[in-house]
Tab-separated table of N, CA and C in Angstrom:
chain	number	residue	atom	x	y	z
A	1	MET	N	-2.220	-6.867	27.362
A	1	MET	CA	-1.251	-6.073	26.630
A	1	MET	C	-1.010	-6.742	25.277
A	2	ARG	N	-0.982	-5.933	24.254
A	2	ARG	CA	-0.671	-6.409	22.912
A	2	ARG	C	0.478	-5.580	22.366
A	3	LEU	N	1.347	-6.238	21.597
A	3	LEU	CA	2.417	-5.570	20.873
A	3	LEU	C	2.035	-5.611	19.398
A	4	VAL	N	1.990	-4.454	18.777
A	4	VAL	CA	1.610	-4.359	17.372
A	4	VAL	C	2.833	-3.883	16.603
A	5	HIS	N	3.175	-4.599	15.547
A	5	HIS	CA	4.342	-4.250	14.731
A	5	HIS	C	3.915	-4.304	13.267
A	6	LEU	N	4.019	-3.173	12.581
A	6	LEU	CA	3.619	-3.081	11.176
A	6	LEU	C	4.780	-2.565	10.343
A	7	ARG	N	4.871	-3.073	9.123
A	7	ARG	CA	5.861	-2.575	8.171
A	7	ARG	C	5.123	-2.267	6.875
A	8	LEU	N	5.261	-1.032	6.412
A	8	LEU	CA	4.586	-0.602	5.188
A	8	LEU	C	5.607	-0.091	4.188
A	9	HIS	N	5.370	-0.398	2.915
A	9	HIS	CA	6.227	0.105	1.838
A	9	HIS	C	5.497	1.242	1.139
A	10	VAL	N	6.189	2.361	0.990
A	10	VAL	CA	5.643	3.529	0.302
A	10	VAL	C	6.445	3.697	-0.982
A	11	PRO	N	5.837	3.420	-2.135
A	11	PRO	CA	6.600	3.513	-3.382
A	11	PRO	C	6.872	4.962	-3.795
A	12	ASP	N	8.034	5.133	-4.414
A	12	ASP	CA	8.392	6.381	-5.099
A	12	ASP	C	8.477	7.612	-4.208
A	13	LYS	N	8.640	7.437	-2.910
A	13	LYS	CA	8.793	8.588	-2.013
A	13	LYS	C	9.981	8.340	-1.100
A	14	PRO	N	10.877	9.321	-1.002
A	14	PRO	CA	12.011	9.143	-0.095
A	14	PRO	C	11.561	9.190	1.365
A	15	ALA	N	12.305	8.504	2.206
A	15	ALA	CA	11.966	8.414	3.628
A	15	ALA	C	11.883	9.786	4.279
A	16	SER	N	12.731	10.717	3.885
A	16	SER	CA	12.697	12.053	4.505
A	16	SER	C	11.372	12.755	4.234
A	17	ASP	N	10.808	12.587	3.041
A	17	ASP	CA	9.501	13.179	2.734
A	17	ASP	C	8.383	12.498	3.513
A	18	VAL	N	8.458	11.177	3.615
A	18	VAL	CA	7.447	10.423	4.355
A	18	VAL	C	7.507	10.811	5.834
A	19	TYR	N	8.707	10.923	6.381
A	19	TYR	CA	8.857	11.339	7.778
A	19	TYR	C	8.245	12.717	8.011
A	20	ALA	N	8.522	13.653	7.130
A	20	ALA	CA	7.992	15.015	7.293
A	20	ALA	C	6.467	15.002	7.296
A	21	THR	N	5.876	14.162	6.473
A	21	THR	CA	4.421	14.050	6.432
A	21	THR	C	3.894	13.406	7.718
A	22	LEU	N	4.542	12.327	8.170
A	22	LEU	CA	4.113	11.665	9.404
A	22	LEU	C	4.246	12.591	10.610
A	23	ALA	N	5.240	13.459	10.602
A	23	ALA	CA	5.492	14.341	11.741
A	23	ALA	C	4.527	15.512	11.814
A	24	ASP	N	3.740	15.732	10.769
A	24	ASP	CA	2.801	16.855	10.729
A	24	ASP	C	1.432	16.399	11.245
A	25	PHE	N	1.354	16.135	12.555
A	25	PHE	CA	0.159	15.554	13.161
A	25	PHE	C	-1.108	16.361	12.900
A	26	GLU	N	-1.008	17.663	12.902
A	26	GLU	CA	-2.211	18.486	12.778
A	26	GLU	C	-2.900	18.336	11.424
A	27	ARG	N	-2.220	17.769	10.436
A	27	ARG	CA	-2.847	17.523	9.127
A	27	ARG	C	-3.578	16.182	9.072
A	28	TYR	N	-3.357	15.316	10.061
A	28	TYR	CA	-3.958	13.988	10.033
A	28	TYR	C	-5.475	14.007	9.828
A	29	PRO	N	-6.232	14.848	10.542
A	29	PRO	CA	-7.696	14.801	10.365
A	29	PRO	C	-8.150	15.135	8.941
A	30	GLU	N	-7.436	15.984	8.239
A	30	GLU	CA	-7.839	16.321	6.872
A	30	GLU	C	-7.416	15.265	5.863
A	31	LEU	N	-6.450	14.418	6.232
A	31	LEU	CA	-5.925	13.427	5.295
A	31	LEU	C	-6.337	11.995	5.607
A	32	SER	N	-6.940	11.770	6.777
A	32	SER	CA	-7.313	10.416	7.166
A	32	SER	C	-8.668	10.420	7.857
A	33	GLU	N	-9.561	9.570	7.388
A	33	GLU	CA	-10.884	9.470	8.003
A	33	GLU	C	-10.832	8.872	9.406
A	34	ALA	N	-9.793	8.116	9.719
A	34	ALA	CA	-9.700	7.470	11.032
A	34	ALA	C	-9.436	8.479	12.150
A	35	VAL	N	-8.790	9.590	11.828
A	35	VAL	CA	-8.425	10.576	12.846
A	35	VAL	C	-9.440	11.704	12.829
A	36	ARG	N	-10.153	11.853	13.942
A	36	ARG	CA	-11.167	12.916	14.045
A	36	ARG	C	-10.537	14.259	14.351
A	37	SER	N	-9.574	14.274	15.323
A	37	SER	CA	-8.912	15.534	15.654
A	37	SER	C	-7.562	15.272	16.297
A	38	VAL	N	-6.655	16.214	16.072
A	38	VAL	CA	-5.354	16.249	16.736
A	38	VAL	C	-5.092	17.706	17.059
A	39	ALA	N	-4.766	17.978	18.300
A	39	ALA	CA	-4.409	19.335	18.711
A	39	ALA	C	-3.063	19.274	19.414
A	40	VAL	N	-2.082	19.946	18.838
A	40	VAL	CA	-0.773	20.027	19.477
A	40	VAL	C	-0.865	21.141	20.511
A	41	THR	N	-0.678	20.770	21.789
A	41	THR	CA	-0.901	21.731	22.876
A	41	THR	C	0.386	22.285	23.470
A	42	GLU	N	1.497	21.581	23.282
A	42	GLU	CA	2.789	22.054	23.775
A	42	GLU	C	3.843	21.715	22.740
A	43	VAL	N	4.793	22.647	22.554
A	43	VAL	CA	5.866	22.431	21.599
A	43	VAL	C	7.171	22.894	22.223
A	44	SER	N	8.179	22.021	22.191
A	44	SER	CA	9.540	22.429	22.522
A	44	SER	C	10.422	21.956	21.374
A	45	GLU	N	11.727	21.978	21.556
A	45	GLU	CA	12.617	21.725	20.423
A	45	GLU	C	12.250	20.479	19.616
A	46	ASN	N	12.242	19.319	20.232
A	46	ASN	CA	11.903	18.079	19.526
A	46	ASN	C	10.809	17.287	20.214
A	47	VAL	N	10.063	17.933	21.103
A	47	VAL	CA	9.011	17.249	21.857
A	47	VAL	C	7.725	18.050	21.756
A	48	THR	N	6.627	17.335	21.554
A	48	THR	CA	5.313	17.975	21.584
A	48	THR	C	4.413	17.176	22.517
A	49	VAL	N	3.339	17.817	22.944
A	49	VAL	CA	2.249	17.131	23.616
A	49	VAL	C	1.037	17.357	22.730
A	50	SER	N	0.296	16.283	22.457
A	50	SER	CA	-0.831	16.389	21.540
A	50	SER	C	-2.031	15.611	22.061
A	51	ASP	N	-3.216	16.160	21.788
A	51	ASP	CA	-4.487	15.517	22.147
A	51	ASP	C	-5.065	14.877	20.898
A	52	TRP	N	-5.464	13.613	21.002
A	52	TRP	CA	-5.952	12.836	19.862
A	52	TRP	C	-7.373	12.358	20.097
A	53	GLU	N	-8.134	12.286	19.006
A	53	GLU	CA	-9.461	11.662	18.996
A	53	GLU	C	-9.535	10.858	17.698
A	54	VAL	N	-9.660	9.537	17.836
A	54	VAL	CA	-9.573	8.618	16.702
A	54	VAL	C	-10.775	7.687	16.714
A	55	THR	N	-11.293	7.382	15.536
A	55	THR	CA	-12.385	6.433	15.412
A	55	THR	C	-11.919	5.070	15.909
A	56	PHE	N	-12.731	4.484	16.770
A	56	PHE	CA	-12.432	3.160	17.316
A	56	PHE	C	-13.694	2.332	17.251
A	57	ARG	N	-13.783	1.485	16.219
A	57	ARG	CA	-14.983	0.699	15.956
A	57	ARG	C	-16.190	1.625	15.862
A	58	ALA	N	-17.171	1.497	16.741
A	58	ALA	CA	-18.377	2.335	16.657
A	58	ALA	C	-18.273	3.582	17.524
A	59	GLY	N	-17.114	3.809	18.128
A	59	GLY	CA	-16.973	4.957	19.022
A	59	GLY	C	-15.698	5.729	18.758
A	60	LEU	N	-15.231	6.407	19.794
A	60	LEU	CA	-14.022	7.210	19.706
A	60	LEU	C	-13.054	6.804	20.806
A	61	LEU	N	-11.790	6.895	20.505
A	61	LEU	CA	-10.731	6.689	21.477
A	61	LEU	C	-10.020	8.027	21.625
A	62	ARG	N	-9.838	8.464	22.868
A	62	ARG	CA	-9.214	9.769	23.127
A	62	ARG	C	-8.016	9.591	24.047
A	63	TRP	N	-6.960	10.388	23.787
A	63	TRP	CA	-5.792	10.364	24.650
A	63	TRP	C	-4.933	11.593	24.409
A	64	THR	N	-4.036	11.826	25.361
A	64	THR	CA	-3.005	12.854	25.257
A	64	THR	C	-1.674	12.123	25.240
A	65	GLU	N	-0.802	12.505	24.311
A	65	GLU	CA	0.488	11.830	24.212
A	65	GLU	C	1.632	12.827	24.148
A	66	GLU	N	2.788	12.346	24.567
A	66	GLU	CA	4.027	13.094	24.405
A	66	GLU	C	4.758	12.471	23.219
A	67	ASP	N	5.196	13.315	22.302
A	67	ASP	CA	5.848	12.855	21.078
A	67	ASP	C	7.269	13.390	21.040
A	68	THR	N	8.220	12.531	20.760
A	68	THR	CA	9.616	12.937	20.632
A	68	THR	C	10.054	12.675	19.201
A	69	PHE	N	10.534	13.725	18.553
A	69	PHE	CA	10.915	13.671	17.140
A	69	PHE	C	12.436	13.633	17.029
A	70	ASP	N	12.937	12.737	16.175
A	70	ASP	CA	14.366	12.680	15.872
A	70	ASP	C	14.511	12.742	14.357
A	71	PRO	N	14.579	13.966	13.811
A	71	PRO	CA	14.644	14.103	12.349
A	71	PRO	C	15.868	13.430	11.734
A	72	SER	N	16.991	13.395	12.437
A	72	SER	CA	18.189	12.768	11.858
A	72	SER	C	18.021	11.256	11.737
A	73	ALA	N	17.265	10.651	12.635
A	73	ALA	CA	17.004	9.206	12.583
A	73	ALA	C	15.684	8.891	11.884
A	74	LEU	N	14.949	9.937	11.480
A	74	LEU	CA	13.630	9.786	10.841
A	74	LEU	C	12.695	8.956	11.724
A	75	SER	N	12.693	9.274	13.028
A	75	SER	CA	11.853	8.508	13.945
A	75	SER	C	11.042	9.424	14.847
A	76	ILE	N	9.922	8.897	15.281
A	76	ILE	CA	9.029	9.557	16.229
A	76	ILE	C	8.691	8.519	17.286
A	77	THR	N	8.858	8.871	18.548
A	77	THR	CA	8.387	7.997	19.620
A	77	THR	C	7.255	8.714	20.339
A	78	PHE	N	6.319	7.946	20.848
A	78	PHE	CA	5.175	8.527	21.546
A	78	PHE	C	4.844	7.693	22.764
A	79	ARG	N	4.254	8.380	23.747
A	79	ARG	CA	3.750	7.673	24.924
A	79	ARG	C	2.534	8.418	25.428
A	80	GLN	N	1.516	7.647	25.717
A	80	GLN	CA	0.277	8.230	26.233
A	80	GLN	C	0.529	8.766	27.633
A	81	LEU	N	0.104	9.998	27.860
A	81	LEU	CA	0.174	10.599	29.192
A	81	LEU	C	-1.107	10.341	29.972
A	82	GLU	N	-2.226	10.383	29.266
A	82	GLU	CA	-3.531	10.057	29.852
A	82	GLU	C	-4.476	9.732	28.718
A	83	GLY	N	-5.512	8.948	29.037
A	83	GLY	CA	-6.466	8.642	28.000
A	83	GLY	C	-7.239	7.368	28.245
A	84	ASP	N	-7.911	6.917	27.193
A	84	ASP	CA	-8.826	5.787	27.306
A	84	ASP	C	-8.127	4.443	27.500
A	85	ALA	N	-6.934	4.283	26.984
A	85	ALA	CA	-6.187	3.040	27.175
A	85	ALA	C	-5.344	3.161	28.441
A	86	ALA	N	-5.029	2.021	29.047
A	86	ALA	CA	-4.139	2.039	30.212
A	86	ALA	C	-2.698	2.290	29.764
A	87	VAL	N	-2.317	1.682	28.636
A	87	VAL	CA	-0.974	1.852	28.073
A	87	VAL	C	-1.108	2.001	26.567
A	88	PHE	N	-0.486	3.021	26.026
A	88	PHE	CA	-0.370	3.163	24.574
A	88	PHE	C	0.898	3.957	24.314
A	89	ASP	N	1.914	3.256	23.827
A	89	ASP	CA	3.160	3.912	23.487
A	89	ASP	C	3.807	3.175	22.327
A	90	GLY	N	4.761	3.844	21.679
A	90	GLY	CA	5.409	3.190	20.564
A	90	GLY	C	6.241	4.139	19.737
A	91	SER	N	6.419	3.769	18.467
A	91	SER	CA	7.285	4.549	17.594
A	91	SER	C	6.923	4.385	16.127
A	92	TRP	N	7.361	5.373	15.375
A	92	TRP	CA	7.342	5.362	13.913
A	92	TRP	C	8.798	5.477	13.468
A	93	GLN	N	9.187	4.703	12.465
A	93	GLN	CA	10.537	4.782	11.935
A	93	GLN	C	10.445	4.747	10.413
A	94	CYS	N	11.094	5.702	9.753
A	94	CYS	CA	11.118	5.738	8.293
A	94	CYS	C	12.522	5.429	7.801
A	95	ALA	N	12.619	4.729	6.687
A	95	ALA	CA	13.920	4.412	6.095
A	95	ALA	C	13.755	4.300	4.587
A	96	ASP	N	14.802	4.676	3.864
A	96	ASP	CA	14.780	4.485	2.422
A	96	ASP	C	14.814	2.996	2.136
A	97	ALA	N	14.098	2.588	1.094
A	97	ALA	CA	14.031	1.183	0.703
A	97	ALA	C	13.973	1.121	-0.819
A	98	ALA	N	14.169	-0.049	-1.363
A	98	ALA	CA	14.132	-0.221	-2.815
A	98	ALA	C	12.803	0.293	-3.363
A	99	GLY	N	12.872	1.196	-4.315
A	99	GLY	CA	11.663	1.694	-4.960
A	99	GLY	C	10.849	2.662	-4.126
A	100	GLY	N	11.415	3.199	-3.059
A	100	GLY	CA	10.664	4.139	-2.229
A	100	GLY	C	11.178	4.163	-0.806
A	101	SER	N	10.272	3.968	0.126
A	101	SER	CA	10.664	3.981	1.534
A	101	SER	C	9.828	2.981	2.319
A	102	GLU	N	10.243	2.786	3.556
A	102	GLU	CA	9.564	1.857	4.444
A	102	GLU	C	9.228	2.577	5.739
A	103	ILE	N	8.056	2.288	6.256
A	103	ILE	CA	7.627	2.794	7.557
A	103	ILE	C	7.471	1.590	8.474
A	104	VAL	N	8.055	1.683	9.656
A	104	VAL	CA	7.838	0.664	10.679
A	104	VAL	C	7.119	1.349	11.836
A	105	PHE	N	5.963	0.818	12.169
A	105	PHE	CA	5.179	1.293	13.308
A	105	PHE	C	5.183	0.185	14.347
A	106	ALA	N	5.511	0.535	15.581
A	106	ALA	CA	5.494	-0.441	16.677
A	106	ALA	C	4.809	0.206	17.867
A	107	ALA	N	3.948	-0.555	18.538
A	107	ALA	CA	3.237	0.011	19.693
A	107	ALA	C	2.912	-1.078	20.709
A	108	ARG	N	2.786	-0.621	21.964
A	108	ARG	CA	2.253	-1.451	23.053
A	108	ARG	C	0.881	-0.889	23.382
A	109	LEU	N	-0.096	-1.765	23.501
A	109	LEU	CA	-1.468	-1.350	23.759
A	109	LEU	C	-2.063	-2.239	24.838
A	110	ASP	N	-2.550	-1.605	25.890
A	110	ASP	CA	-3.231	-2.320	26.970
A	110	ASP	C	-4.476	-1.505	27.293
A	111	MET	N	-5.638	-2.096	27.098
A	111	MET	CA	-6.887	-1.365	27.314
A	111	MET	C	-7.224	-1.216	28.797
A	112	GLY	N	-6.518	-1.936	29.677
A	112	GLY	CA	-6.693	-1.723	31.107
A	112	GLY	C	-7.890	-2.418	31.723
A	113	ILE	N	-8.413	-3.438	31.049
A	113	ILE	CA	-9.547	-4.183	31.597
A	113	ILE	C	-9.142	-5.660	31.604
A	114	PRO	N	-8.408	-6.093	32.635
A	114	PRO	CA	-7.865	-7.452	32.636
A	114	PRO	C	-8.902	-8.546	32.403
A	115	SER	N	-10.095	-8.393	32.966
A	115	SER	CA	-11.102	-9.446	32.823
A	115	SER	C	-11.602	-9.576	31.388
A	116	LEU	N	-11.434	-8.529	30.574
A	116	LEU	CA	-11.877	-8.572	29.178
A	116	LEU	C	-10.720	-8.552	28.187
A	117	ALA	N	-9.490	-8.642	28.689
A	117	ALA	CA	-8.318	-8.502	27.819
A	117	ALA	C	-8.319	-9.496	26.668
A	118	ASP	N	-8.666	-10.757	26.937
A	118	ASP	CA	-8.627	-11.765	25.880
A	118	ASP	C	-9.654	-11.497	24.786
A	119	ALA	N	-10.737	-10.825	25.116
A	119	ALA	CA	-11.766	-10.511	24.122
A	119	ALA	C	-11.543	-9.137	23.495
A	120	LEU	N	-11.222	-8.149	24.308
A	120	LEU	CA	-11.157	-6.764	23.841
A	120	LEU	C	-9.848	-6.411	23.145
A	121	GLU	N	-8.722	-6.867	23.675
A	121	GLU	CA	-7.443	-6.429	23.124
A	121	GLU	C	-7.156	-6.928	21.713
A	122	PRO	N	-7.555	-8.147	21.315
A	122	PRO	CA	-7.362	-8.516	19.911
A	122	PRO	C	-8.164	-7.598	18.968
A	123	ILE	N	-9.367	-7.211	19.391
A	123	ILE	CA	-10.181	-6.288	18.583
A	123	ILE	C	-9.485	-4.934	18.517
A	124	ALA	N	-8.976	-4.465	19.657
A	124	ALA	CA	-8.273	-3.178	19.686
A	124	ALA	C	-7.031	-3.217	18.800
A	125	ALA	N	-6.284	-4.321	18.832
A	125	ALA	CA	-5.080	-4.434	18.007
A	125	ALA	C	-5.431	-4.448	16.525
A	126	ARG	N	-6.502	-5.163	16.141
A	126	ARG	CA	-6.932	-5.164	14.726
A	126	ARG	C	-7.385	-3.778	14.304
A	127	THR	N	-8.120	-3.096	15.179
A	127	THR	CA	-8.587	-1.748	14.870
A	127	THR	C	-7.403	-0.803	14.734
A	128	LEU	N	-6.432	-0.905	15.640
A	128	LEU	CA	-5.229	-0.081	15.553
A	128	LEU	C	-4.496	-0.339	14.236
A	129	THR	N	-4.350	-1.597	13.868
A	129	THR	CA	-3.686	-1.940	12.606
A	129	THR	C	-4.414	-1.305	11.431
A	130	GLY	N	-5.726	-1.459	11.371
A	130	GLY	CA	-6.509	-0.864	10.285
A	130	GLY	C	-6.400	0.649	10.264
A	131	ASN	N	-6.440	1.264	11.450
A	131	ASN	CA	-6.327	2.721	11.526
A	131	ASN	C	-4.955	3.198	11.059
A	132	ILE	N	-3.886	2.514	11.456
A	132	ILE	CA	-2.540	2.937	11.049
A	132	ILE	C	-2.385	2.824	9.536
A	133	VAL	N	-2.852	1.734	8.954
A	133	VAL	CA	-2.781	1.589	7.494
A	133	VAL	C	-3.594	2.697	6.822
A	134	SER	N	-4.780	2.965	7.327
A	134	SER	CA	-5.626	4.036	6.777
A	134	SER	C	-4.951	5.404	6.909
A	135	ILE	N	-4.350	5.655	8.065
A	135	ILE	CA	-3.661	6.929	8.292
A	135	ILE	C	-2.502	7.076	7.306
A	136	VAL	N	-1.677	6.049	7.198
A	136	VAL	CA	-0.519	6.132	6.295
A	136	VAL	C	-0.977	6.348	4.863
A	137	ARG	N	-1.975	5.607	4.428
A	137	ARG	CA	-2.463	5.780	3.048
A	137	ARG	C	-3.065	7.166	2.844
A	138	GLY	N	-3.759	7.681	3.841
A	138	GLY	CA	-4.302	9.021	3.736
A	138	GLY	C	-3.216	10.083	3.664
A	139	LEU	N	-2.128	9.849	4.373
A	139	LEU	CA	-1.047	10.830	4.425
A	139	LEU	C	-0.146	10.792	3.204
A	140	VAL	N	0.219	9.596	2.752
A	140	VAL	CA	1.241	9.497	1.699
A	140	VAL	C	0.710	8.948	0.382
A	141	GLY	N	-0.558	8.593	0.320
A	141	GLY	CA	-1.081	7.989	-0.907
A	141	GLY	C	-0.947	6.481	-0.816
A	142	HIS	N	-0.482	5.871	-1.885
A	142	HIS	CA	-0.374	4.415	-1.900
A	142	HIS	C	0.669	3.935	-0.895
A	143	ALA	N	0.314	2.923	-0.118
A	143	ALA	CA	1.241	2.251	0.787
A	143	ALA	C	0.784	0.808	0.907
A	144	GLU	N	1.733	-0.092	0.860
A	144	GLU	CA	1.422	-1.520	0.950
A	144	GLU	C	1.833	-2.042	2.322
A	145	LEU	N	0.909	-2.705	2.995
A	145	LEU	CA	1.221	-3.354	4.257
A	145	LEU	C	2.037	-4.605	3.932
A	146	VAL	N	3.314	-4.580	4.300
A	146	VAL	CA	4.236	-5.668	3.968
A	146	VAL	C	4.247	-6.730	5.063
A	147	ALA	N	4.138	-6.293	6.314
A	147	ALA	CA	4.167	-7.239	7.431
A	147	ALA	C	3.335	-6.678	8.569
A	148	SER	N	2.653	-7.588	9.250
A	148	SER	CA	1.817	-7.205	10.383
A	148	SER	C	1.919	-8.312	11.425
A	149	GLU	N	2.270	-7.915	12.636
A	149	GLU	CA	2.373	-8.895	13.709
A	149	GLU	C	1.761	-8.315	14.972
A	150	VAL	N	0.934	-9.096	15.610
A	150	VAL	CA	0.387	-8.738	16.911
A	150	VAL	C	0.800	-9.854	17.855
A	151	ALA	N	1.401	-9.475	18.955
A	151	ALA	CA	1.890	-10.471	19.905
A	151	ALA	C	1.402	-10.135	21.304
A	152	VAL	N	1.326	-11.169	22.109
A	152	VAL	CA	1.030	-11.009	23.526
A	152	VAL	C	2.343	-11.272	24.249
A	153	PRO	N	2.871	-10.264	24.960
A	153	PRO	CA	4.146	-10.500	25.640
A	153	PRO	C	4.019	-11.579	26.698
A	154	VAL	N	5.038	-12.391	26.796
A	154	VAL	CA	5.071	-13.451	27.800
A	154	VAL	C	5.625	-12.848	29.082
A	155	PRO	N	4.878	-12.979	30.177
A	155	PRO	CA	5.388	-12.405	31.431
A	155	PRO	C	6.668	-13.104	31.864
A	156	ASP	N	7.516	-12.350	32.543
A	156	ASP	CA	8.736	-12.940	33.090
A	156	ASP	C	8.347	-13.987	34.118
A	157	PRO	N	9.066	-15.109	34.136
A	157	PRO	CA	8.760	-16.112	35.175
A	157	PRO	C	9.055	-15.514	36.547
A	158	ASP	N	8.444	-16.118	37.540
A	158	ASP	CA	8.687	-15.632	38.903
A	158	ASP	C	10.186	-15.630	39.161
A	159	PRO	N	10.661	-14.558	39.781
A	159	PRO	CA	12.099	-14.546	40.077
A	159	PRO	C	12.449	-15.674	41.035
A	160	ALA	N	13.674	-16.130	40.924
A	160	ALA	CA	14.131	-17.209	41.804
A	160	ALA	C	14.076	-16.723	43.244
A	161	PRO	N	13.661	-17.598	44.151
A	161	PRO	CA	13.623	-17.173	45.560
A	161	PRO	C	15.041	-16.856	46.039
A	162	ASP	N	15.100	-16.007	47.043
A	162	ASP	CA	16.409	-15.684	47.621
A	162	ASP	C	17.041	-16.979	48.143
A	163	PRO	N	18.345	-17.097	47.949
A	163	PRO	CA	18.986	-18.319	48.468
A	163	PRO	C	18.867	-18.357	50.001
A	164	ALA	N	18.984	-19.552	50.519
A	164	ALA	CA	18.886	-19.713	51.986
A	164	ALA	C	19.969	-18.866	52.629
A	165	PRO	N	19.642	-18.255	53.774
A	165	PRO	CA	20.664	-17.444	54.444
A	165	PRO	C	21.859	-18.298	54.839
A	166	ALA	N	23.017	-17.678	54.816
A	166	ALA	CA	24.243	-18.395	55.192
A	166	ALA	C	24.153	-18.752	56.671
A	167	PRO	N	24.646	-19.909	57.014
A	167	PRO	CA	24.612	-20.287	58.443
A	167	PRO	C	25.453	-19.293	59.267
A	168	ALA	N	25.020	-19.064	60.466
A	168	ALA	CA	25.751	-18.171	61.367
A	168	ALA	C	27.094	-18.805	61.708
A	169	PRO	N	28.118	-17.986	61.871
A	169	PRO	CA	29.435	-18.553	62.229
A	169	PRO	C	29.339	-19.305	63.554
A	170	ALA	N	30.147	-20.333	63.686
A	170	ALA	CA	30.161	-21.144	64.923
A	170	ALA	C	30.460	-20.257	66.109
A	171	GLY	N	29.759	-20.506	67.188
A	171	GLY	CA	29.989	-19.787	68.421
A	171	GLY	C	29.236	-18.473	68.507
A	172	SER	N	28.485	-18.101	67.484
A	172	SER	CA	27.739	-16.846	67.570
A	172	SER	C	26.326	-17.150	68.025
A	173	ALA	N	25.732	-16.226	68.732
A	173	ALA	CA	24.365	-16.389	69.205
A	173	ALA	C	23.412	-15.965	68.105
A	174	SER	N	22.330	-16.695	68.000
A	174	SER	CA	21.380	-16.292	66.985
A	174	SER	C	20.134	-15.736	67.568
């Protein structure tokens, strides 16, 4: 599992405009070379289901995701329902910033192959980072990657064992 966190600065564009562009998934293939296709298959008030096909190194990565839009918070959350990765979920957040706006992209990515995780997941995280930067630049024009962090979550330590059972009251049969 990898955690990917990116922060991009978009000059001269308000966050509301950047959010509206990011929320228009069906335009991604025409504006970004990294995205081969997006088909929105279900739409309700603030939730969609969409099928994605994205360039991944020398091949394609495919998945179906549920997207939740919060226009008042300028945020989009997504979670993979099915697809090539075992886990792929995260969020987009837009905010006004000095001289333009800022986009924060955060995601959890697990390719689902534990024996190859140490080799495959760093490549997947770098590819995801490159694709997100390419997508943002394709959608909004100039964007500067301000911060990029990829982390491996530390598993929780084993829970403490249950305490020893209380001794039975005197005179009771065990």
